[in-house]
Amino acid sequence: MWPDSTLVLSDQQKRLFEKLSLYCDKYAEQIPVTFVLGFYVTLVVNRWWNQFLNLPWPDRLMFHISSCVQGKDEYGRLLRRTLVRYVNLTSLLIFRSVSTAVCKRFPTMDHVVEAGFMTPEERKVFNDIRSPHLKYWIPMVWFANLASKARQEGRIQDSIDLQNILNEMNRFRTWCATLFGYDWVGIPLVYTQVVTLAVYTFFCACLISRQFLDPAQCYPGHDLDFYVPVFTLLQFFFYSGWLKVAEQLINPFGEDDDDFEANWIIDRNLQVSSRGLGHERRTQH
């Protein structure tokens, strides 16, 4: 850029541009790009990883239900399937809240009923409960009441088994609540704007300050003239790539290729829990 401009600028204009370049070079380094961008990416990656660690998996709870809820008859099998269904329903309600892909797949509670996660009677009870907040906790209440009823009926033979089931249920509920909390309290938009502005402002300043000036003027650090600013390009690739990583990970429940496959998790949890109980039935015969 600078060698081309020497053909059209007068000597006075050249000296003025060189002063502007030196000025930008002096103050561009005062923008704390590394600190601001590094702290921002660390925050985004930590949130992304914590959300992955808190994805609700029903496996442990299904194992407890399969081993602790007794009964080879139809009622016993229905009891176990209903408990597991409440668990999967809870995770589905959370995913409908945090994932756009799941919300498109289950836009209304009618779709939830059609998919078999909820009965029409349960939907009526669910809709009759008036609350301004997300009602993902209602299936957990049904789960706890049904498990307590199973203990009273002798389907759960020991109170310790009931306690273990409820403890696992609370652990599962904590995972769901954590995902809801991350979706509810996001990274402040102004922070993202500040980081983006800092990165692009820095490189706009570098576009002028990193020009190779006339070596005859003996400016410090400008005694050599390179056609390709290699290290400036590397710096641009690293910083802009760093920023793009944060933009990609800031919403892990979106519809991008690298986001969490919430629909796959729902299908996987449903298949694992149902097949686990199905295997338990075959081993009893």
Tab-separated table of C-alpha atoms in Angstrom:
chain	number	residue	atom	x	y	z
A	1	MET	CA	0.000	0.000	0.000
A	2	TRP	CA	2.729	2.472	0.988
A	3	PRO	CA	4.963	1.845	-2.068
A	4	ASP	CA	1.997	2.505	-4.346
A	5	SER	CA	1.113	5.710	-2.510
A	6	THR	CA	4.609	7.104	-3.052
A	7	LEU	CA	3.794	7.439	-6.731
A	8	VAL	CA	0.862	9.798	-6.199
A	9	LEU	CA	1.735	11.686	-2.997
A	10	SER	CA	3.871	14.777	-2.786
A	11	ASP	CA	6.866	14.906	-0.448
A	12	GLN	CA	4.862	16.851	2.129
A	13	GLN	CA	2.013	14.340	1.969
A	14	LYS	CA	4.489	11.469	2.328
A	15	ARG	CA	5.964	12.997	5.494
A	16	LEU	CA	2.448	13.554	6.850
A	17	PHE	CA	1.476	9.933	6.201
A	18	GLU	CA	4.691	8.746	7.857
A	19	LYS	CA	3.887	10.794	10.953
A	20	LEU	CA	0.394	9.289	11.016
A	21	SER	CA	1.868	5.801	10.703
A	22	LEU	CA	4.311	6.421	13.562
A	23	TYR	CA	1.505	7.863	15.687
A	24	CYS	CA	-0.723	4.826	15.139
A	25	ASP	CA	2.204	2.497	15.789
A	26	LYS	CA	2.873	4.219	19.117
A	27	TYR	CA	-0.672	4.084	20.466
A	28	ALA	CA	-2.018	0.897	18.862
A	29	GLU	CA	0.068	-1.177	21.249
A	30	GLN	CA	-1.707	0.485	24.178
A	31	ILE	CA	-4.913	-1.353	23.290
A	32	PRO	CA	-4.867	-4.421	25.623
A	33	VAL	CA	-6.061	-6.796	22.912
A	34	THR	CA	-4.324	-9.874	24.301
A	35	PHE	CA	-5.668	-9.341	27.820
A	36	VAL	CA	-9.232	-8.465	26.802
A	37	LEU	CA	-9.510	-11.170	24.155
A	38	GLY	CA	-7.798	-13.823	26.275
A	39	PHE	CA	-10.049	-13.197	29.273
A	40	TYR	CA	-13.120	-13.215	27.040
A	41	VAL	CA	-12.210	-16.482	25.323
A	42	THR	CA	-11.432	-18.088	28.696
A	43	LEU	CA	-14.846	-17.060	29.994
A	44	VAL	CA	-16.628	-18.390	26.897
A	45	VAL	CA	-14.740	-21.701	26.857
A	46	ASN	CA	-15.351	-22.258	30.586
A	47	ARG	CA	-19.068	-21.670	30.120
A	48	TRP	CA	-19.108	-23.983	27.090
A	49	TRP	CA	-17.288	-26.768	28.923
A	50	ASN	CA	-19.406	-26.433	32.085
A	51	GLN	CA	-22.564	-26.728	30.014
A	52	PHE	CA	-21.182	-29.889	28.445
A	53	LEU	CA	-20.418	-31.321	31.894
A	54	ASN	CA	-23.982	-30.581	33.001
A	55	LEU	CA	-25.790	-32.234	30.109
A	56	PRO	CA	-28.528	-34.405	31.670
A	57	TRP	CA	-27.829	-38.114	31.223
A	58	PRO	CA	-30.427	-40.483	32.760
A	59	ASP	CA	-28.202	-43.578	32.827
A	60	ARG	CA	-27.425	-43.695	36.561
A	61	LEU	CA	-31.023	-42.929	37.469
A	62	MET	CA	-32.250	-45.617	35.085
A	63	PHE	CA	-29.897	-48.144	36.704
A	64	HIS	CA	-31.272	-47.331	40.166
A	65	ILE	CA	-34.869	-47.573	38.960
A	66	SER	CA	-34.239	-50.865	37.199
A	67	SER	CA	-32.598	-52.450	40.243
A	68	CYS	CA	-34.602	-50.928	43.111
A	69	VAL	CA	-38.187	-50.784	41.799
A	70	GLN	CA	-39.411	-54.368	42.083
A	71	GLY	CA	-42.199	-56.156	40.258
A	72	LYS	CA	-42.332	-58.560	37.326
A	73	ASP	CA	-45.999	-57.864	36.660
A	74	GLU	CA	-47.369	-55.326	34.203
A	75	TYR	CA	-47.857	-52.695	36.903
A	76	GLY	CA	-44.226	-52.998	37.979
A	77	ARG	CA	-42.994	-52.570	34.421
A	78	LEU	CA	-45.351	-49.637	33.880
A	79	LEU	CA	-44.104	-48.061	37.110
A	80	ARG	CA	-40.480	-48.233	36.011
A	81	ARG	CA	-41.257	-46.926	32.521
A	82	THR	CA	-43.259	-44.033	33.968
A	83	LEU	CA	-40.444	-43.014	36.305
A	84	VAL	CA	-37.940	-43.032	33.452
A	85	ARG	CA	-40.374	-41.162	31.216
A	86	TYR	CA	-40.644	-38.378	33.793
A	87	VAL	CA	-36.864	-38.116	33.791
A	88	ASN	CA	-36.708	-37.816	30.003
A	89	LEU	CA	-39.605	-35.367	30.035
A	90	THR	CA	-37.680	-33.112	32.412
A	91	SER	CA	-34.645	-33.011	30.138
A	92	LEU	CA	-36.865	-32.405	27.107
A	93	LEU	CA	-38.497	-29.387	28.753
A	94	ILE	CA	-35.071	-27.963	29.549
A	95	PHE	CA	-33.784	-28.536	26.024
A	96	ARG	CA	-36.899	-26.865	24.603
A	97	SER	CA	-35.923	-23.820	26.640
A	98	VAL	CA	-32.214	-23.635	25.771
A	99	SER	CA	-31.973	-25.171	22.280
A	100	THR	CA	-33.490	-23.621	19.170
A	101	ALA	CA	-33.250	-26.942	17.302
A	102	VAL	CA	-35.265	-28.775	19.970
A	103	CYS	CA	-37.785	-25.941	20.160
A	104	LYS	CA	-38.344	-26.242	16.407
A	105	ARG	CA	-38.786	-29.993	16.747
A	106	PHE	CA	-41.207	-29.666	19.698
A	107	PRO	CA	-42.778	-26.217	19.250
A	108	THR	CA	-45.826	-26.985	21.424
A	109	MET	CA	-46.779	-29.368	24.208
A	110	ASP	CA	-48.954	-31.214	21.690
A	111	HIS	CA	-45.776	-32.345	19.948
A	112	VAL	CA	-44.399	-33.512	23.298
A	113	VAL	CA	-47.533	-35.607	23.848
A	114	GLU	CA	-47.386	-37.021	20.310
A	115	ALA	CA	-43.774	-38.080	20.873
A	116	GLY	CA	-44.811	-40.094	23.927
A	117	PHE	CA	-43.049	-38.056	26.598
A	118	MET	CA	-46.336	-37.036	28.219
A	119	THR	CA	-49.885	-38.378	28.340
A	120	PRO	CA	-52.898	-36.177	27.517
A	121	GLU	CA	-53.979	-36.359	31.172
A	122	GLU	CA	-50.560	-35.219	32.333
A	123	ARG	CA	-50.601	-32.370	29.842
A	124	LYS	CA	-53.907	-31.163	31.286
A	125	VAL	CA	-52.462	-31.212	34.803
A	126	PHE	CA	-49.311	-29.517	33.512
A	127	ASN	CA	-51.275	-26.743	31.803
A	128	ASP	CA	-53.490	-26.210	34.850
A	129	ILE	CA	-50.456	-25.307	36.957
A	130	ARG	CA	-50.120	-21.569	36.525
A	131	SER	CA	-46.589	-20.258	36.812
A	132	PRO	CA	-44.729	-17.377	35.150
A	133	HIS	CA	-41.566	-19.482	35.229
A	134	LEU	CA	-40.375	-22.483	33.276
A	135	LYS	CA	-42.174	-25.548	34.599
A	136	TYR	CA	-39.488	-28.157	33.960
A	137	TRP	CA	-39.594	-29.109	37.661
A	138	ILE	CA	-43.147	-30.483	37.515
A	139	PRO	CA	-42.157	-33.942	36.162
A	140	MET	CA	-39.612	-34.155	38.985
A	141	VAL	CA	-42.433	-33.619	41.488
A	142	TRP	CA	-44.413	-36.377	39.782
A	143	PHE	CA	-41.321	-38.569	39.910
A	144	ALA	CA	-40.796	-38.017	43.648
A	145	ASN	CA	-44.471	-38.633	44.454
A	146	LEU	CA	-44.569	-41.805	42.358
A	147	ALA	CA	-41.346	-43.113	43.905
A	148	SER	CA	-42.716	-42.463	47.403
A	149	LYS	CA	-45.917	-44.270	46.460
A	150	ALA	CA	-43.866	-47.221	45.199
A	151	ARG	CA	-42.094	-47.353	48.568
A	152	GLN	CA	-45.422	-47.373	50.416
A	153	GLU	CA	-46.691	-50.183	48.184
A	154	GLY	CA	-43.560	-52.239	48.757
A	155	ARG	CA	-42.311	-51.917	45.192
A	156	ILE	CA	-39.217	-50.261	46.657
A	157	GLN	CA	-38.315	-52.541	49.526
A	158	ASP	CA	-35.914	-50.329	51.464
A	159	SER	CA	-35.922	-46.654	52.391
A	160	ILE	CA	-32.235	-46.485	51.515
A	161	ASP	CA	-33.092	-47.485	47.943
A	162	LEU	CA	-35.713	-44.739	47.832
A	163	GLN	CA	-33.176	-42.254	49.154
A	164	ASN	CA	-30.646	-43.293	46.507
A	165	ILE	CA	-33.229	-42.866	43.762
A	166	LEU	CA	-34.248	-39.429	45.033
A	167	ASN	CA	-30.608	-38.376	45.391
A	168	GLU	CA	-29.957	-39.324	41.774
A	169	MET	CA	-33.124	-37.518	40.780
A	170	ASN	CA	-31.885	-34.363	42.547
A	171	ARG	CA	-28.550	-34.717	40.797
A	172	PHE	CA	-30.335	-34.940	37.456
A	173	ARG	CA	-32.467	-31.923	38.359
A	174	THR	CA	-29.308	-29.983	39.247
A	175	TRP	CA	-27.918	-30.628	35.771
A	176	CYS	CA	-31.118	-29.308	34.222
A	177	ALA	CA	-31.183	-26.270	36.510
A	178	THR	CA	-27.559	-25.483	35.658
A	179	LEU	CA	-28.301	-25.500	31.928
A	180	PHE	CA	-31.282	-23.248	32.531
A	181	GLY	CA	-29.103	-20.896	34.582
A	182	TYR	CA	-26.483	-20.609	31.848
A	183	ASP	CA	-29.223	-19.865	29.318
A	184	TRP	CA	-30.870	-17.350	31.640
A	185	VAL	CA	-27.700	-15.438	32.563
A	186	GLY	CA	-25.531	-15.057	29.495
A	187	ILE	CA	-22.357	-13.118	28.853
A	188	PRO	CA	-23.213	-9.384	28.824
A	189	LEU	CA	-23.657	-8.179	25.278
A	190	VAL	CA	-21.582	-5.076	25.962
A	191	TYR	CA	-18.601	-7.288	26.836
A	192	THR	CA	-18.812	-9.033	23.474
A	193	GLN	CA	-19.104	-5.654	21.765
A	194	VAL	CA	-16.079	-4.266	23.620
A	195	VAL	CA	-13.923	-7.255	22.672
A	196	THR	CA	-15.008	-7.136	19.028
A	197	LEU	CA	-14.431	-3.378	18.877
A	198	ALA	CA	-10.989	-3.737	20.467
A	199	VAL	CA	-9.873	-6.381	17.973
A	200	TYR	CA	-11.086	-4.573	14.863
A	201	THR	CA	-9.861	-1.182	16.091
A	202	PHE	CA	-6.433	-2.662	16.731
A	203	PHE	CA	-6.159	-4.041	13.216
A	204	CYS	CA	-7.484	-0.858	11.643
A	205	ALA	CA	-4.664	0.950	13.422
A	206	CYS	CA	-2.214	-1.756	12.313
A	207	LEU	CA	-3.283	-1.227	8.717
A	208	ILE	CA	-1.647	2.195	8.921
A	209	SER	CA	1.022	1.704	11.568
A	210	ARG	CA	2.551	-1.455	10.094
A	211	GLN	CA	3.343	0.195	6.751
A	212	PHE	CA	7.035	0.053	5.851
A	213	LEU	CA	8.205	3.646	5.644
A	214	ASP	CA	10.892	5.225	3.527
A	215	PRO	CA	14.236	3.824	4.774
A	216	ALA	CA	15.940	7.031	3.690
A	217	GLN	CA	14.162	8.894	6.502
A	218	CYS	CA	15.908	6.654	9.075
A	219	TYR	CA	12.850	6.053	11.205
A	220	PRO	CA	13.597	3.601	14.056
A	221	GLY	CA	12.514	0.099	13.090
A	222	HIS	CA	11.884	1.038	9.457
A	223	ASP	CA	15.308	0.481	7.979
A	224	LEU	CA	14.152	-2.517	5.917
A	225	ASP	CA	11.365	-2.617	3.364
A	226	PHE	CA	9.420	-5.894	3.012
A	227	TYR	CA	6.654	-6.405	0.508
A	228	VAL	CA	4.661	-8.832	2.722
A	229	PRO	CA	4.129	-8.011	6.444
A	230	VAL	CA	4.423	-11.629	7.578
A	231	PHE	CA	4.175	-11.154	11.329
A	232	THR	CA	1.317	-8.683	11.042
A	233	LEU	CA	-0.614	-11.226	8.990
A	234	LEU	CA	0.127	-13.937	11.560
A	235	GLN	CA	-1.055	-11.653	14.333
A	236	PHE	CA	-4.249	-10.974	12.413
A	237	PHE	CA	-4.899	-14.681	11.853
A	238	PHE	CA	-4.310	-15.537	15.517
A	239	TYR	CA	-6.421	-12.731	16.991
A	240	SER	CA	-9.274	-12.980	14.505
A	241	GLY	CA	-9.276	-16.779	14.810
A	242	TRP	CA	-9.354	-16.471	18.588
A	243	LEU	CA	-12.350	-14.172	18.332
A	244	LYS	CA	-14.149	-16.505	15.903
A	245	VAL	CA	-13.649	-19.414	18.307
A	246	ALA	CA	-15.386	-17.450	21.053
A	247	GLU	CA	-18.224	-16.466	18.716
A	248	GLN	CA	-18.692	-20.134	17.783
A	249	LEU	CA	-18.740	-21.421	21.373
A	250	ILE	CA	-20.773	-18.673	23.014
A	251	ASN	CA	-24.056	-20.467	22.223
A	252	PRO	CA	-23.476	-24.247	22.317
A	253	PHE	CA	-27.177	-25.019	21.834
A	254	GLY	CA	-27.583	-23.294	18.503
A	255	GLU	CA	-27.894	-24.883	15.076
A	256	ASP	CA	-24.292	-24.671	13.881
A	257	ASP	CA	-22.352	-27.789	12.973
A	258	ASP	CA	-20.133	-27.540	16.063
A	259	ASP	CA	-22.958	-26.993	18.565
A	260	PHE	CA	-24.257	-29.655	20.923
A	261	GLU	CA	-26.649	-32.061	19.213
A	262	ALA	CA	-29.511	-31.644	21.669
A	263	ASN	CA	-31.941	-33.634	19.521
A	264	TRP	CA	-29.456	-36.494	19.365
A	265	ILE	CA	-29.123	-36.383	23.171
A	266	ILE	CA	-32.903	-36.595	23.565
A	267	ASP	CA	-33.146	-39.569	21.207
A	268	ARG	CA	-30.152	-41.253	22.792
A	269	ASN	CA	-31.477	-40.846	26.347
A	270	LEU	CA	-34.880	-42.189	25.320
A	271	GLN	CA	-33.386	-45.225	23.583
A	272	VAL	CA	-30.917	-46.028	26.363
A	273	SER	CA	-33.529	-45.800	29.104
A	274	SER	CA	-36.173	-47.790	27.215
A	275	ARG	CA	-33.752	-50.482	26.058
A	276	GLY	CA	-32.264	-50.696	29.533
A	277	LEU	CA	-35.663	-51.467	30.997
A	278	GLY	CA	-36.370	-53.826	28.098
A	279	HIS	CA	-33.187	-55.762	28.831
A	280	GLU	CA	-34.201	-55.892	32.480
A	281	ARG	CA	-37.502	-57.507	31.462
A	282	ARG	CA	-35.770	-60.166	29.373
A	283	THR	CA	-33.427	-61.126	32.216
A	284	GLN	CA	-36.355	-61.662	34.552
A	285	HIS	CA	-37.995	-64.351	32.397
